Tab-separated table of C-alpha atoms in Angstrom:
chain	number	residue	atom	x	y	z
A	831	MET	CA	-103.343	135.490	-196.598
A	832	LYS	CA	-101.742	132.703	-194.612
A	833	ALA	CA	-98.610	134.574	-193.550
A	834	ALA	CA	-98.277	136.907	-190.601
A	835	ILE	CA	-97.039	140.425	-191.381
A	836	LYS	CA	-94.032	140.125	-189.153
A	837	PRO	CA	-90.274	140.859	-189.512
A	838	ARG	CA	-87.682	138.110	-189.603
A	839	ILE	CA	-86.353	139.043	-186.160
A	840	ASN	CA	-88.377	138.779	-182.968
A	841	MET	CA	-89.350	142.264	-181.911
A	842	LYS	CA	-90.897	141.255	-178.588
A	843	GLU	CA	-89.683	139.231	-175.615
A	844	ARG	CA	-86.084	140.114	-176.355
A	845	THR	CA	-83.366	139.360	-173.831
A	846	LYS	CA	-82.267	142.517	-172.033
A	847	LEU	CA	-78.596	142.631	-172.935
A	848	GLU	CA	-77.759	144.966	-170.066
A	849	GLU	CA	-78.759	142.193	-167.644
A	850	VAL	CA	-76.660	139.380	-169.160
A	851	ILE	CA	-73.450	140.794	-170.665
A	852	PRO	CA	-70.540	140.202	-170.606
A	853	LEU	CA	-71.479	136.836	-172.105
A	854	ASP	CA	-69.245	133.786	-171.820
A	855	THR	CA	-70.902	132.378	-174.969
A	856	PRO	CA	-72.222	134.460	-177.905
A	857	PHE	CA	-75.960	134.278	-178.579
A	858	ILE	CA	-75.460	134.360	-182.376
A	859	LEU	CA	-72.751	132.779	-184.524
A	860	THR	CA	-72.770	134.152	-188.045
A	861	VAL	CA	-70.893	131.978	-190.527
A	862	SER	CA	-70.535	132.991	-194.184
A	863	PRO	CA	-70.769	130.037	-196.606
A	864	ALA	CA	-69.902	132.435	-199.453
A	865	SER	CA	-68.401	135.896	-199.611
A	866	ALA	CA	-69.528	136.471	-203.196
A	867	CYS	CA	-72.995	137.061	-204.659
A	868	ASN	CA	-74.795	136.496	-207.952
A	869	LEU	CA	-76.551	139.914	-207.760
A	870	LYS	CA	-75.260	143.479	-207.890
A	871	CYS	CA	-77.727	145.273	-205.609
A	872	ALA	CA	-77.150	148.970	-205.006
A	873	PHE	CA	-77.426	148.725	-201.219
A	874	CYS	CA	-74.723	146.048	-200.778
A	875	PRO	CA	-70.909	146.425	-200.987
A	876	THR	CA	-70.517	142.812	-202.216
A	877	GLY	CA	-72.593	143.681	-205.272
A	878	ASP	CA	-70.134	146.417	-206.317
A	879	ARG	CA	-67.608	144.379	-208.300
A	880	HIS	CA	-65.252	147.336	-208.820
A	881	LEU	CA	-65.260	148.083	-205.087
A	882	MET	CA	-64.515	144.448	-204.258
A	883	ARG	CA	-61.617	144.380	-206.709
A	884	SER	CA	-60.148	147.465	-205.020
A	885	THR	CA	-59.800	145.535	-201.740
A	886	ASP	CA	-57.872	142.371	-200.934
A	887	ARG	CA	-60.991	140.770	-199.465
A	888	PHE	CA	-61.385	137.055	-200.124
A	889	MET	CA	-64.225	136.436	-202.613
A	890	GLY	CA	-65.127	132.778	-202.614
A	891	LEU	CA	-66.639	129.839	-200.751
A	892	MET	CA	-65.992	128.459	-197.308
A	893	GLU	CA	-64.363	125.037	-197.352
A	894	TYR	CA	-66.385	122.301	-195.718
A	895	SER	CA	-63.466	121.237	-193.523
A	896	LEU	CA	-63.215	124.769	-192.146
A	897	PHE	CA	-66.904	124.775	-191.351
A	898	THR	CA	-66.723	121.518	-189.439
A	899	LYS	CA	-63.803	122.938	-187.447
A	900	ILE	CA	-65.959	125.922	-186.521
A	901	ILE	CA	-68.805	123.717	-185.337
A	902	ASP	CA	-66.382	121.512	-183.391
A	903	ASP	CA	-64.990	124.662	-181.731
A	904	LEU	CA	-68.376	125.289	-180.111
A	905	GLU	CA	-67.351	122.655	-177.589
A	906	TYR	CA	-64.998	125.219	-176.057
A	907	PHE	CA	-67.867	127.453	-174.941
A	908	PRO	CA	-69.465	126.751	-171.552
A	909	GLN	CA	-72.974	127.065	-173.046
A	910	LYS	CA	-74.717	126.527	-176.359
A	911	ILE	CA	-75.169	129.364	-178.808
A	912	LYS	CA	-78.782	130.328	-179.511
A	913	VAL	CA	-78.653	130.703	-183.309
A	914	LEU	CA	-76.337	129.735	-186.176
A	915	MET	CA	-76.836	132.144	-189.068
A	916	LEU	CA	-75.482	130.734	-192.309
A	917	VAL	CA	-75.189	133.993	-194.204
A	918	ASN	CA	-73.262	137.222	-194.087
A	919	ASP	CA	-72.209	139.246	-197.124
A	920	GLY	CA	-72.737	136.718	-199.912
A	921	GLU	CA	-75.280	134.307	-201.374
A	922	PRO	CA	-75.233	131.063	-199.315
A	923	PHE	CA	-76.600	128.886	-202.145
A	924	LEU	CA	-73.407	129.491	-204.135
A	925	ASN	CA	-71.862	126.961	-201.737
A	926	LYS	CA	-72.831	123.453	-202.886
A	927	ASN	CA	-72.056	122.148	-199.363
A	928	LEU	CA	-74.770	124.219	-197.724
A	929	ASP	CA	-77.017	121.240	-196.907
A	930	SER	CA	-74.042	119.257	-195.579
A	931	MET	CA	-73.136	122.204	-193.354
A	932	VAL	CA	-76.633	122.283	-191.872
A	933	ARG	CA	-76.618	118.531	-191.362
A	934	TYR	CA	-73.249	118.548	-189.613
A	935	ALA	CA	-74.237	121.436	-187.315
A	936	LYS	CA	-77.516	119.755	-186.411
A	937	ARG	CA	-75.782	116.449	-185.615
A	938	SER	CA	-73.229	118.211	-183.404
A	939	ASN	CA	-75.877	118.819	-180.741
A	940	ASN	CA	-74.304	122.237	-180.180
A	941	VAL	CA	-76.603	124.222	-182.425
A	942	PRO	CA	-80.281	124.444	-181.460
A	943	PHE	CA	-81.438	126.713	-184.324
A	944	ILE	CA	-80.115	127.324	-187.849
A	945	GLU	CA	-81.279	129.887	-190.368
A	946	THR	CA	-80.064	131.314	-193.643
A	947	THR	CA	-81.004	134.238	-195.922
A	948	THR	CA	-81.027	133.893	-199.708
A	949	ASN	CA	-82.072	135.877	-202.758
A	950	GLY	CA	-83.827	132.692	-203.925
A	951	ILE	CA	-82.366	132.613	-207.419
A	952	LEU	CA	-80.460	129.344	-206.902
A	953	MET	CA	-83.128	127.870	-204.636
A	954	THR	CA	-84.150	124.949	-206.861
A	955	SER	CA	-86.201	122.083	-205.439
A	956	ASP	CA	-83.119	119.861	-205.288
A	957	ARG	CA	-81.001	122.420	-203.429
A	958	VAL	CA	-83.601	123.619	-200.961
A	959	GLY	CA	-84.973	120.111	-200.520
A	960	GLY	CA	-81.563	119.079	-199.247
A	961	LEU	CA	-81.652	121.877	-196.697
A	962	ILE	CA	-85.075	120.816	-195.448
A	963	ASP	CA	-83.920	117.202	-195.121
A	964	ALA	CA	-80.822	118.413	-193.235
A	965	GLY	CA	-83.051	120.113	-190.671
A	966	ILE	CA	-82.734	123.839	-191.324
A	967	ASP	CA	-85.091	125.758	-189.043
A	968	LYS	CA	-85.684	128.969	-190.994
A	969	ILE	CA	-85.131	130.306	-194.497
A	970	ASN	CA	-85.370	134.061	-195.144
A	971	ILE	CA	-85.954	134.973	-198.790
A	972	SER	CA	-85.052	138.456	-200.018
A	973	ILE	CA	-87.125	139.657	-202.954
A	974	TYR	CA	-85.697	142.459	-205.102
A	975	GLY	CA	-88.531	143.110	-207.505
A	976	MET	CA	-92.002	141.988	-208.547
A	977	ASP	CA	-90.887	141.142	-212.083
A	978	SER	CA	-87.731	140.397	-214.058
A	979	ALA	CA	-87.425	143.993	-215.262
A	980	THR	CA	-87.153	145.326	-211.715
A	981	TYR	CA	-84.420	142.807	-210.919
A	982	LYS	CA	-82.522	143.965	-213.983
A	983	ASP	CA	-82.788	147.602	-212.888
A	984	PHE	CA	-82.149	147.157	-209.147
A	985	ALA	CA	-79.900	144.095	-208.949
A	986	LYS	CA	-78.217	144.573	-212.349
A	987	SER	CA	-78.848	140.923	-213.168
A	988	ASP	CA	-80.937	138.908	-215.614
A	989	VAL	CA	-83.395	136.941	-213.512
A	990	ASP	CA	-86.411	134.855	-214.454
A	991	PHE	CA	-88.897	136.047	-211.845
A	992	ASP	CA	-91.395	133.320	-212.685
A	993	ILE	CA	-88.855	130.672	-211.759
A	994	ILE	CA	-88.172	132.351	-208.405
A	995	LEU	CA	-91.891	132.445	-207.675
A	996	ALA	CA	-92.334	128.769	-208.684
A	997	ASN	CA	-89.420	127.696	-206.458
A	998	ILE	CA	-90.915	129.605	-203.514
A	999	LYS	CA	-94.253	127.896	-204.007
A	1000	TRP	CA	-92.531	124.480	-204.130
A	1001	LEU	CA	-90.613	125.297	-200.974
A	1002	TYR	CA	-93.712	126.268	-199.022
A	1003	GLU	CA	-95.552	123.148	-200.105
A	1004	ASN	CA	-92.631	120.925	-199.012
A	1005	LYS	CA	-91.178	122.896	-196.116
A	1006	GLY	CA	-91.991	120.493	-193.317
A	1007	ASN	CA	-91.051	122.164	-190.025
A	1008	THR	CA	-88.933	124.864	-191.687
A	1009	GLU	CA	-90.183	128.439	-191.194
A	1010	ILE	CA	-90.314	130.500	-194.387
A	1011	VAL	CA	-89.930	134.300	-194.293
A	1012	ILE	CA	-90.221	136.545	-197.350
A	1013	LYS	CA	-89.157	140.200	-197.306
A	1014	ILE	CA	-88.646	143.054	-199.749
A	1015	PRO	CA	-87.092	146.549	-199.446
A	1016	LYS	CA	-89.744	149.242	-199.094
A	1017	GLU	CA	-87.936	151.349	-201.666
A	1018	LEU	CA	-88.963	148.859	-204.385
A	1019	LEU	CA	-92.636	149.337	-203.612
A	1020	ALA	CA	-93.684	152.775	-204.732
A	1021	THR	CA	-97.303	152.839	-203.526
A	1022	ASN	CA	-99.581	151.194	-200.978
A	1023	ALA	CA	-101.142	149.295	-203.872
A	1024	THR	CA	-97.856	147.606	-204.661
A	1025	VAL	CA	-97.419	146.737	-200.986
A	1026	GLU	CA	-100.750	144.986	-201.151
A	1027	ASN	CA	-99.670	143.318	-204.396
A	1028	PHE	CA	-96.569	142.028	-202.634
A	1029	TYR	CA	-98.643	140.550	-199.840
A	1030	GLU	CA	-101.075	139.074	-202.322
A	1031	MET	CA	-98.313	137.514	-204.411
A	1032	PHE	CA	-96.301	135.974	-201.570
A	1033	GLY	CA	-98.570	135.929	-198.539
A	1034	ASP	CA	-99.879	132.399	-199.118
A	1035	TYR	CA	-96.400	130.938	-199.627
A	1036	CYS	CA	-94.622	131.801	-196.366
A	1037	ASP	CA	-95.070	131.962	-192.626
A	1038	ARG	CA	-93.976	135.595	-192.263
A	1039	VAL	CA	-93.977	138.380	-194.804
A	1040	PHE	CA	-92.616	141.857	-194.289
A	1041	VAL	CA	-91.660	145.098	-196.043
A	1042	GLU	CA	-88.291	146.239	-194.652
A	1043	ASN	CA	-86.538	149.551	-195.014
A	1044	SER	CA	-83.160	149.612	-196.731
A	1045	SER	CA	-80.467	150.696	-194.318
A	1046	GLN	CA	-77.626	153.203	-194.215
A	1047	MET	CA	-75.431	150.910	-192.108
A	1048	TRP	CA	-72.208	150.063	-193.935
A	1049	PRO	CA	-69.031	151.981	-193.054
A	1050	ASP	CA	-67.500	153.766	-196.055
A	1051	PHE	CA	-70.449	152.822	-198.267
A	1052	ASP	CA	-73.135	155.444	-198.786
A	1053	VAL	CA	-76.391	153.568	-199.429
A	1054	SER	CA	-78.419	156.804	-199.360
A	1055	LYS	CA	-76.429	158.222	-202.251
A	1056	ARG	CA	-76.353	154.974	-204.212
A	1057	MET	CA	-80.119	154.467	-203.934
A	1058	ASN	CA	-81.009	158.180	-203.939
A	1059	VAL	CA	-83.153	157.881	-200.800
A	1060	ASP	CA	-83.236	159.593	-197.416
A	1061	PHE	CA	-83.588	157.239	-194.485
A	1062	THR	CA	-86.045	158.427	-191.828
A	1063	GLU	CA	-86.648	155.045	-190.184
A	1064	GLY	CA	-84.524	152.080	-189.170
A	1065	LEU	CA	-84.473	148.721	-190.908
A	1066	TRP	CA	-87.454	147.454	-188.888
A	1067	GLY	CA	-89.439	150.690	-189.019
A	1068	HIS	CA	-88.061	151.789	-185.650
A	1069	GLN	CA	-86.874	155.261	-184.737
A	1070	ILE	CA	-83.269	156.079	-185.595
A	1071	GLU	CA	-81.305	157.261	-182.547
A	1072	GLU	CA	-77.634	157.982	-182.028
A	1073	LYS	CA	-75.768	155.388	-179.950
A	1074	LEU	CA	-72.305	155.393	-178.449
A	1075	VAL	CA	-72.204	151.624	-177.948
A	1076	CYS	CA	-72.720	148.960	-180.613
A	1077	PRO	CA	-74.718	146.122	-179.049
A	1078	ASN	CA	-73.681	143.585	-181.724
A	1079	ILE	CA	-70.095	143.179	-180.494
A	1080	PHE	CA	-71.376	141.926	-177.131
A	1081	TYR	CA	-73.617	139.064	-178.292
A	1082	ALA	CA	-72.580	137.985	-181.806
A	1083	LEU	CA	-69.500	136.539	-183.520
A	1084	THR	CA	-68.989	136.747	-187.309
A	1085	ILE	CA	-66.810	134.311	-189.266
A	1086	ASN	CA	-66.038	135.178	-192.856
A	1087	ALA	CA	-65.791	132.612	-195.647
A	1088	ASN	CA	-62.005	132.318	-195.368
A	1089	GLY	CA	-62.007	131.893	-191.591
A	1090	GLU	CA	-61.155	135.447	-190.638
A	1091	VAL	CA	-63.305	136.667	-187.770
A	1092	SER	CA	-64.805	140.159	-187.825
A	1093	ALA	CA	-66.026	142.000	-184.752
A	1094	CYS	CA	-69.249	142.822	-186.614
A	1095	TYR	CA	-71.155	141.490	-189.608
A	1096	VAL	CA	-71.012	144.855	-191.409
A	1097	ASP	CA	-67.226	144.613	-191.738
A	1098	TRP	CA	-67.410	144.233	-195.519
A	1099	ALA	CA	-63.831	145.509	-196.048
A	1100	ARG	CA	-62.394	143.203	-193.338
A	1101	ALA	CA	-61.046	146.245	-191.514
A	1102	LEU	CA	-62.258	145.126	-188.073
A	1103	LEU	CA	-60.726	141.670	-187.705
A	1104	VAL	CA	-60.324	140.168	-184.226
A	1105	GLY	CA	-59.041	136.692	-185.043
A	1106	ASP	CA	-58.725	133.754	-187.443
A	1107	VAL	CA	-60.573	130.548	-186.745
A	1108	LYS	CA	-58.099	128.568	-188.865
A	1109	VAL	CA	-55.447	129.013	-186.132
A	1110	GLN	CA	-57.572	129.872	-183.062
A	1111	ASN	CA	-60.625	128.378	-181.421
A	1112	LEU	CA	-63.829	130.382	-181.095
A	1113	ASN	CA	-63.618	130.801	-177.342
A	1114	GLU	CA	-60.111	132.279	-177.635
A	1115	ILE	CA	-61.334	134.779	-180.198
A	1116	TRP	CA	-64.506	135.645	-178.262
A	1117	ASN	CA	-62.395	136.487	-175.192
A	1118	SER	CA	-59.371	137.840	-177.054
A	1119	LYS	CA	-57.579	141.047	-176.137
A	1120	GLU	CA	-58.461	142.538	-179.535
A	1121	PHE	CA	-62.164	141.917	-179.121
A	1122	ASN	CA	-62.304	143.074	-175.507
A	1123	ASN	CA	-60.344	146.210	-176.288
A	1124	LEU	CA	-62.973	147.104	-178.867
A	1125	ARG	CA	-65.772	146.492	-176.364
A	1126	ILE	CA	-63.978	148.629	-173.779
A	1127	GLN	CA	-63.527	151.389	-176.358
A	1128	HIS	CA	-67.287	151.467	-176.978
A	1129	LEU	CA	-68.296	151.293	-173.296
A	1130	SER	CA	-65.817	154.082	-172.537
A	1131	GLY	CA	-67.674	156.378	-174.912
A	1132	ASN	CA	-64.842	156.306	-177.474
A	1133	ARG	CA	-66.541	154.535	-180.361
A	1134	ASN	CA	-65.912	157.493	-182.641
A	1135	LYS	CA	-62.155	157.109	-182.076
A	1136	ASN	CA	-62.338	153.824	-183.974
A	1137	LEU	CA	-61.793	154.565	-187.667
A	1138	VAL	CA	-64.252	151.873	-188.756
A	1139	CYS	CA	-66.935	152.079	-186.083
A	1140	LYS	CA	-67.348	155.837	-186.301
A	1141	LYS	CA	-68.418	155.476	-189.933
A	1142	CYS	CA	-70.856	152.657	-189.227
A	1143	ASN	CA	-74.598	153.232	-188.664
A	1144	GLN	CA	-75.563	149.665	-187.803
A	1145	PRO	CA	-76.375	150.492	-184.133
A	1146	GLN	CA	-78.709	153.292	-185.174
A	1147	HIS	CA	-80.347	151.737	-188.225
A	1148	CYS	CA	-80.418	148.017	-187.452
A	1149	SER	CA	-80.246	147.423	-183.698
A	1150	LEU	CA	-83.266	147.564	-181.405
A	1151	ASP	CA	-81.030	147.462	-178.307
A	1152	ASN	CA	-79.520	150.494	-176.614
A	1153	LEU	CA	-76.719	149.909	-174.110
A	1154	ASP	CA	-75.767	153.581	-173.715
A	1155	PRO	CA	-77.581	154.083	-170.375
A	1156	TYR	CA	-75.723	151.085	-168.922
A	1157	LYS	CA	-72.276	151.599	-170.393
A	1158	ASP	CA	-70.509	152.584	-167.154
A	1159	GLU	CA	-71.920	149.619	-165.228
A	1160	LEU	CA	-71.147	147.237	-168.080
A	1161	LEU	CA	-67.609	148.593	-168.406
A	1162	THR	CA	-66.945	147.730	-164.767
A	1163	LYS	CA	-68.388	144.235	-165.239
A	1164	LEU	CA	-66.304	143.606	-168.372
A	1165	VAL	CA	-63.050	144.855	-166.814
A	1166	ASN	CA	-63.631	142.731	-163.730
A	1167	LYS	CA	-64.244	139.678	-165.888
A	1168	ILE	CA	-61.064	140.278	-167.889
């Protein structure tokens, strides 16, 4: 097998957040090219069409002009971001401008690293070839079955699995300098034998391959009940531990497809908005009163007083960082900065 068994995030040599926050520039900028998806996976709010219709959330594609404004706004930060993530709660390849977005961001000289995550269904040679030519650094591919029947059962969609596999093989053969990562939820692999089958099927067509856990992270969306599983480990196989402070709000900024800015990428219902990039620049939003008040609430030990955050399990299930031991010191630093 050519690929390393390694998760899509870097588990080692991580920056110690307690030593660098409050940050004047976010490490990660998450931009959503699409807020809709072509699958209906049980673990994802976007896949629940009835749930989406019950909210007033925008379901569509980001306009290219809005994206270029976002990239231009990076000039307002005193430093460069570390990563631009072109994905949030939808399928990025639904946006036909995806390659143009990557190209514009690369040419801006403000974005050193760009990655996206896709279910691979729309990843034809023409579409993904455009991304490679544009200079994308990393493509994460989420697999939701080892055959078409499993996709039908889990993602409630008719998918030709053989086409997905063929497109992945083409991508790896033509990837250039782009890193390819392939992952699958552990819950779709019933035995160790099927784990080995997964490695055998995809291990020669990517740089990293990994079996992830599904995650009970979304507020007001019970993944455990919907998938009928009990979660004993975090997304990366790490130990689940209670946390008072969400690390994400201190190093990442999330822009939804319509320009609304959420404090956290798990804000599927758009109940935790801190700005709108259509009428504000990114630096204003990053340092806004709304965003800083949320950070102060967490550092003060009052996360559970926030109606959204108290129902969210992202810090426990998805984050490797723990700021709780440093919250008093960081609160002082943040208040002094403000």
